[in-house]
C-alpha positions as CSV (number, residue, x, y, z in Angstrom):
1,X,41.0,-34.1,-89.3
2,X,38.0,-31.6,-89.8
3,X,38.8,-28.6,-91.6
4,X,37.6,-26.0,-89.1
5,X,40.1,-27.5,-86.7
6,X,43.3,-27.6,-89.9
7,X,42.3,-24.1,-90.0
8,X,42.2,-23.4,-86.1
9,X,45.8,-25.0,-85.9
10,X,47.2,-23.4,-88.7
11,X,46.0,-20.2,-86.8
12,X,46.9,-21.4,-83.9
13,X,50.4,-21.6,-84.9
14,X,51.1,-18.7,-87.0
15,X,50.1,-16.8,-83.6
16,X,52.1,-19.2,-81.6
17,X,55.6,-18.7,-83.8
18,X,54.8,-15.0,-85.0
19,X,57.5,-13.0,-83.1
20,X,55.9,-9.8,-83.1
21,X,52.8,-11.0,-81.8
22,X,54.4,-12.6,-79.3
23,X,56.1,-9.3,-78.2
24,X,53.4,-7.6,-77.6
25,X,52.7,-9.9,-74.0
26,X,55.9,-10.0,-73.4
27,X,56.7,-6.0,-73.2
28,X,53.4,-5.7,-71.8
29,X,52.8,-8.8,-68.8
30,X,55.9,-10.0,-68.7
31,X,55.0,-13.9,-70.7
32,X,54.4,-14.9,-73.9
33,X,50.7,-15.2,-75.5
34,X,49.2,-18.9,-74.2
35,X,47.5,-20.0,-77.3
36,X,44.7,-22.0,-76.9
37,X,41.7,-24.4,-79.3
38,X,38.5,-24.2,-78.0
39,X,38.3,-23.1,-74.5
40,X,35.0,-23.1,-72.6
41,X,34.9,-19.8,-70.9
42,X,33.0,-20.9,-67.8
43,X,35.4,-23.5,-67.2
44,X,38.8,-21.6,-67.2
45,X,41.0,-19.4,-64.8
46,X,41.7,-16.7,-67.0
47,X,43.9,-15.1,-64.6
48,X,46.5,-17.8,-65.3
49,X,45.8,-18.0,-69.1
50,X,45.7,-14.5,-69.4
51,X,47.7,-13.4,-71.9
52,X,45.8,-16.0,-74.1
53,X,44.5,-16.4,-77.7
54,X,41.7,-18.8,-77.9
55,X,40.7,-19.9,-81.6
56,X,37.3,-22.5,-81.9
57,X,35.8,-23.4,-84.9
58,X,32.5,-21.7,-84.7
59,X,30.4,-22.9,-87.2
60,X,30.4,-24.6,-90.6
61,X,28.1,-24.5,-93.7
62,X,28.3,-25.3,-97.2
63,X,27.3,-27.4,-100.7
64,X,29.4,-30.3,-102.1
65,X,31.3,-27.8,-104.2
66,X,32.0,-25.0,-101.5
67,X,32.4,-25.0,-97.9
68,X,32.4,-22.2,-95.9
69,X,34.2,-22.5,-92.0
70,X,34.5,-20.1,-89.7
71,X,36.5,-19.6,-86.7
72,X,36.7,-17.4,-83.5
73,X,39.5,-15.8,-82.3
74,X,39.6,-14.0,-79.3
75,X,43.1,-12.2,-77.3
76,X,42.6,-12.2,-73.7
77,X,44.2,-9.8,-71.1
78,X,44.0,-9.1,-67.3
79,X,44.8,-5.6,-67.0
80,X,43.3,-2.9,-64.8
81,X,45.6,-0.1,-65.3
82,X,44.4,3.0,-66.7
83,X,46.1,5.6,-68.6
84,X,45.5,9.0,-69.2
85,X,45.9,10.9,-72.4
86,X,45.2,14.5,-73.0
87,X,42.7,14.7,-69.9
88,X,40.8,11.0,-71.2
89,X,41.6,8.0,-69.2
90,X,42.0,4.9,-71.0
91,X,41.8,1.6,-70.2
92,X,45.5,0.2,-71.1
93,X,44.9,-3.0,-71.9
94,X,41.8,-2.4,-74.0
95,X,44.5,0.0,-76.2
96,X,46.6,-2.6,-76.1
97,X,44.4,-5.4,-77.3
98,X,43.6,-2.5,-80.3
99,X,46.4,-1.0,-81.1
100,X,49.4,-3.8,-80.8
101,X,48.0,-6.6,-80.6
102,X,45.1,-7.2,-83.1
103,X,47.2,-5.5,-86.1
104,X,50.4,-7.9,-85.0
105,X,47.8,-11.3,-84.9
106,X,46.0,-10.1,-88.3
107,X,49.9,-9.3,-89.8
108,X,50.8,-13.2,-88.8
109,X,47.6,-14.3,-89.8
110,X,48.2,-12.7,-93.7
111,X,52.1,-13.7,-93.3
112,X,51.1,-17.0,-92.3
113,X,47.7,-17.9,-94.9
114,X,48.5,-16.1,-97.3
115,X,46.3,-18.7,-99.5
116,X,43.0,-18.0,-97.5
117,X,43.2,-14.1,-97.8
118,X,41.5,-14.0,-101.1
119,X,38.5,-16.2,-99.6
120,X,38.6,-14.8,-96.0
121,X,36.3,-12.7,-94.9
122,X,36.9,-10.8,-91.4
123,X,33.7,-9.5,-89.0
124,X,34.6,-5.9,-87.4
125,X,36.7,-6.8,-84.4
126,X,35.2,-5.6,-81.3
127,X,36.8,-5.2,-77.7
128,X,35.0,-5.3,-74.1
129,X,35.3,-5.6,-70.7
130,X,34.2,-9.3,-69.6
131,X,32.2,-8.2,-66.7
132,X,32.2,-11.8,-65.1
133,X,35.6,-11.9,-65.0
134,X,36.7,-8.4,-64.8
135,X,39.3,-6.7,-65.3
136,X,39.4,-9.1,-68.2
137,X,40.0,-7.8,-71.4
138,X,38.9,-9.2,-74.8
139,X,39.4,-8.4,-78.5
140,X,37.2,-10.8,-80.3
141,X,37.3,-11.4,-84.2
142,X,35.1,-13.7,-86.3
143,X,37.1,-15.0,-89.6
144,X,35.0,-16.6,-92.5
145,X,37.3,-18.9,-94.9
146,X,35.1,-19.9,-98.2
147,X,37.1,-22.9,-99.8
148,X,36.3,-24.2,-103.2
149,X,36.9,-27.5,-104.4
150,X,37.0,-28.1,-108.5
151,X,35.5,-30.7,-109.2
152,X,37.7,-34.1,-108.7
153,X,40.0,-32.7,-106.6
154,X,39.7,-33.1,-102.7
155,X,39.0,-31.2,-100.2
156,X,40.7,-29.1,-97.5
């Protein structure tokens, strides 16, 4: 097996077995998280995947000695309500996605790894609307994982 994809399913099922994470879509829509490995986006009915987490192996690069894989993960919702707090309106699910559910999915992801936290790097997560299949939600996260091999010994 390639070692972007051993790291995609290792990721795939911390998410899928974390119980907090998985909390999170169940208070909120009522099913668990659908967790998913390499969705194409233009091919999917996100209304029926939605809640999802999709994780894809992005891109690899790297000498004999050190690899270097990293790996997409992205939480999906379907959520048009809007709160509203002190006078500001707020998109629910986007303070959902920010504020339950990407701390929960990093917590499983550090609980879960804990050997690729000293040689994972994380890109800033950013949320959005996905204008072409509104009122989807997304919280997507890039995660680098350096591994280094001593010499002899094999790799990931």
């Amino acid at each position: 097996m390639l070692p972007s994809m051993r790291l995609c399913r290792a990721i795939a099922a911390a998410l899928q077995k974390d119980a907090l994470f998985q909390a999170v879509a169940q208070e909120e829509y009522t099913r668990p998280w659908q967790v998913l490995i390499g969705f194409d986006g233009r091919r999917t009915d996100w209304e029926q995947k939605a809640p999802c987490a999709v994780i894809a192996p992005w891109q690899s690069d790297g000498a004999s000695s050190k690899r270097e894989y990293a790996i997409s993960l992205t939480l999906a919702v379907v959520d048009k309500r809007v709160d509203e707090e002190s006078g500001i309106r707020v998109s629910h699910g986007l303070a959902v996605l920010d504020e339950r559910a990407w701390p929960r999915a990093w917590a499983a992801l550090q609980d879960a790894l804990p050997g690729i936290e000293p040689t994972a790097s994380l890109q800033e997560p950013a949320v959005g609307v996905n204008q072409e299949y509104a009122p989807m939600l997304l919280l997507h996260a890039g995660l680098a994982v350096e591994v280094n091999t001593p010499v002899g010994d094999r790799r990931l």
